[in-house]
């Protein structure tokens, strides 16, 4: 079992920066692939970025080159550094952890709101 708690969301102007954090507890963090998803108003949840247990990262095309995902296994924390934000980045951002056992086991945080004004 994994519990995830996000922080760092808020309001920012276009072109600015934010850093989201997600702290995990309850299981062996280093074995999990960690990710950030977002759900814009009226739209479906989408993957923003993910980082494997080995540190390999992948990104959505829409944020490539602007956002960076990192993890600190000693702190059981995953970060999303958001630079050059745009109004279309406005969404609720969710932290995700998953691991394959017999099947895929997913865990979610409660979400943190990011609002980018033009």
mmCIF file of C-alpha atoms in Angstrom:
data_model
loop_
_atom_site.group_PDB
_atom_site.id
_atom_site.type_symbol
_atom_site.label_atom_id
_atom_site.label_comp_id
_atom_site.label_asym_id
_atom_site.label_seq_id
_atom_site.Cartn_x
_atom_site.Cartn_y
_atom_site.Cartn_z
ATOM 1 C CA UNK A 1 0.000 0.000 0.000
ATOM 2 C CA UNK A 2 1.223 3.492 -0.889
ATOM 3 C CA UNK A 3 -0.048 6.868 0.276
ATOM 4 C CA UNK A 4 0.795 9.911 -1.828
ATOM 5 C CA UNK A 5 0.569 13.554 -0.795
ATOM 6 C CA UNK A 6 1.131 16.338 -3.321
ATOM 7 C CA UNK A 7 2.089 19.926 -2.621
ATOM 8 C CA UNK A 8 3.373 22.971 -4.456
ATOM 9 C CA UNK A 9 0.407 23.879 -6.586
ATOM 10 C CA UNK A 10 -0.966 27.385 -6.837
ATOM 11 C CA UNK A 11 -1.464 30.342 -9.114
ATOM 12 C CA UNK A 12 1.282 31.580 -11.422
ATOM 13 C CA UNK A 13 1.542 33.878 -14.400
ATOM 14 C CA UNK A 14 2.379 32.596 -17.838
ATOM 15 C CA UNK A 15 6.106 32.222 -18.276
ATOM 16 C CA UNK A 16 6.652 31.551 -14.595
ATOM 17 C CA UNK A 17 7.701 28.443 -12.710
ATOM 18 C CA UNK A 18 6.332 26.068 -10.094
ATOM 19 C CA UNK A 19 7.687 22.949 -8.456
ATOM 20 C CA UNK A 20 5.308 20.205 -7.410
ATOM 21 C CA UNK A 21 6.306 17.624 -4.819
ATOM 22 C CA UNK A 22 4.809 14.270 -3.979
ATOM 23 C CA UNK A 23 5.797 12.434 -0.824
ATOM 24 C CA UNK A 24 5.109 8.715 -0.574
ATOM 25 C CA UNK A 25 4.729 6.544 2.462
ATOM 26 C CA UNK A 26 3.814 3.017 3.316
ATOM 27 C CA UNK A 27 5.825 0.873 0.916
ATOM 28 C CA UNK A 28 9.135 0.455 -0.876
ATOM 29 C CA UNK A 29 9.254 3.656 -2.885
ATOM 30 C CA UNK A 30 12.252 2.765 -5.014
ATOM 31 C CA UNK A 31 10.409 -0.107 -6.686
ATOM 32 C CA UNK A 32 7.645 2.101 -8.073
ATOM 33 C CA UNK A 33 7.407 4.001 -11.291
ATOM 34 C CA UNK A 34 6.298 7.502 -10.347
ATOM 35 C CA UNK A 35 4.334 9.843 -12.516
ATOM 36 C CA UNK A 36 2.467 13.108 -12.757
ATOM 37 C CA UNK A 37 -0.895 13.305 -14.476
ATOM 38 C CA UNK A 38 -3.148 16.276 -14.956
ATOM 39 C CA UNK A 39 -6.805 16.886 -15.592
ATOM 40 C CA UNK A 40 -7.703 20.206 -17.204
ATOM 41 C CA UNK A 41 -11.217 21.576 -16.635
ATOM 42 C CA UNK A 42 -13.736 19.556 -18.611
ATOM 43 C CA UNK A 43 -11.134 17.162 -20.003
ATOM 44 C CA UNK A 44 -9.804 13.701 -19.259
ATOM 45 C CA UNK A 45 -6.814 12.976 -17.097
ATOM 46 C CA UNK A 46 -3.589 12.734 -19.083
ATOM 47 C CA UNK A 47 -0.027 11.681 -18.410
ATOM 48 C CA UNK A 48 2.419 14.575 -18.039
ATOM 49 C CA UNK A 49 5.638 12.785 -17.086
ATOM 50 C CA UNK A 50 6.837 9.554 -15.533
ATOM 51 C CA UNK A 51 10.095 8.287 -14.106
ATOM 52 C CA UNK A 52 10.980 4.637 -13.677
ATOM 53 C CA UNK A 53 12.628 3.016 -10.692
ATOM 54 C CA UNK A 54 15.861 3.193 -12.684
ATOM 55 C CA UNK A 55 15.510 6.922 -13.278
ATOM 56 C CA UNK A 56 14.408 6.879 -16.905
ATOM 57 C CA UNK A 57 11.976 9.688 -17.636
ATOM 58 C CA UNK A 58 9.407 10.179 -20.357
ATOM 59 C CA UNK A 59 7.285 13.210 -21.114
ATOM 60 C CA UNK A 60 4.147 14.229 -22.920
ATOM 61 C CA UNK A 61 4.858 16.116 -26.131
ATOM 62 C CA UNK A 62 2.962 19.146 -24.854
ATOM 63 C CA UNK A 63 5.417 19.791 -22.016
ATOM 64 C CA UNK A 64 8.626 18.463 -23.531
ATOM 65 C CA UNK A 65 11.521 20.790 -22.755
ATOM 66 C CA UNK A 66 9.555 22.811 -20.187
ATOM 67 C CA UNK A 67 8.895 20.346 -17.362
ATOM 68 C CA UNK A 68 11.339 18.031 -15.602
ATOM 69 C CA UNK A 69 10.495 15.055 -13.412
ATOM 70 C CA UNK A 70 12.980 13.849 -10.833
ATOM 71 C CA UNK A 71 12.906 11.528 -7.852
ATOM 72 C CA UNK A 72 14.760 11.290 -4.563
ATOM 73 C CA UNK A 73 14.409 7.754 -3.259
ATOM 74 C CA UNK A 74 16.022 8.659 0.072
ATOM 75 C CA UNK A 75 13.178 11.134 0.681
ATOM 76 C CA UNK A 76 10.490 9.030 -1.018
ATOM 77 C CA UNK A 77 9.669 12.086 -3.072
ATOM 78 C CA UNK A 78 9.050 12.806 -6.727
ATOM 79 C CA UNK A 79 9.173 16.322 -8.137
ATOM 80 C CA UNK A 80 7.819 18.073 -11.185
ATOM 81 C CA UNK A 81 9.675 21.259 -12.059
ATOM 82 C CA UNK A 82 7.428 23.330 -14.289
ATOM 83 C CA UNK A 83 9.074 26.142 -16.243
ATOM 84 C CA UNK A 84 7.728 28.493 -18.898
ATOM 85 C CA UNK A 85 4.198 27.589 -17.916
ATOM 86 C CA UNK A 86 1.299 28.386 -20.218
ATOM 87 C CA UNK A 87 -2.414 28.961 -19.552
ATOM 88 C CA UNK A 88 -3.102 25.544 -21.100
ATOM 89 C CA UNK A 89 -1.099 23.974 -18.251
ATOM 90 C CA UNK A 90 -3.963 24.891 -15.916
ATOM 91 C CA UNK A 91 -5.228 21.659 -14.364
ATOM 92 C CA UNK A 92 -5.418 19.545 -11.262
ATOM 93 C CA UNK A 93 -2.123 17.662 -11.076
ATOM 94 C CA UNK A 94 -2.096 14.168 -9.617
ATOM 95 C CA UNK A 95 0.793 12.097 -8.398
ATOM 96 C CA UNK A 96 0.754 8.422 -9.393
ATOM 97 C CA UNK A 97 2.740 5.413 -8.298
ATOM 98 C CA UNK A 98 2.547 2.008 -9.901
ATOM 99 C CA UNK A 99 4.241 -1.338 -9.743
ATOM 100 C CA UNK A 100 3.712 -4.610 -11.565
ATOM 101 C CA UNK A 101 3.129 -7.555 -9.273
ATOM 102 C CA UNK A 102 0.694 -10.030 -10.778
ATOM 103 C CA UNK A 103 -0.995 -7.074 -12.440
ATOM 104 C CA UNK A 104 -0.476 -3.336 -12.378
ATOM 105 C CA UNK A 105 -1.155 -1.728 -9.002
ATOM 106 C CA UNK A 106 -1.842 2.016 -9.150
ATOM 107 C CA UNK A 107 -1.963 4.545 -6.350
ATOM 108 C CA UNK A 108 -3.051 8.187 -6.559
ATOM 109 C CA UNK A 109 -2.649 11.352 -4.584
ATOM 110 C CA UNK A 110 -5.511 13.727 -3.900
ATOM 111 C CA UNK A 111 -4.380 16.252 -6.501
ATOM 112 C CA UNK A 112 -3.102 19.815 -6.405
ATOM 113 C CA UNK A 113 -4.482 22.714 -8.441
ATOM 114 C CA UNK A 114 -2.231 24.650 -10.805
ATOM 115 C CA UNK A 115 -3.677 27.794 -12.363
ATOM 116 C CA UNK A 116 -1.744 29.729 -14.981
ATOM 117 C CA UNK A 117 -2.968 33.188 -15.909
ATOM 118 C CA UNK A 118 -2.113 35.003 -19.105
#
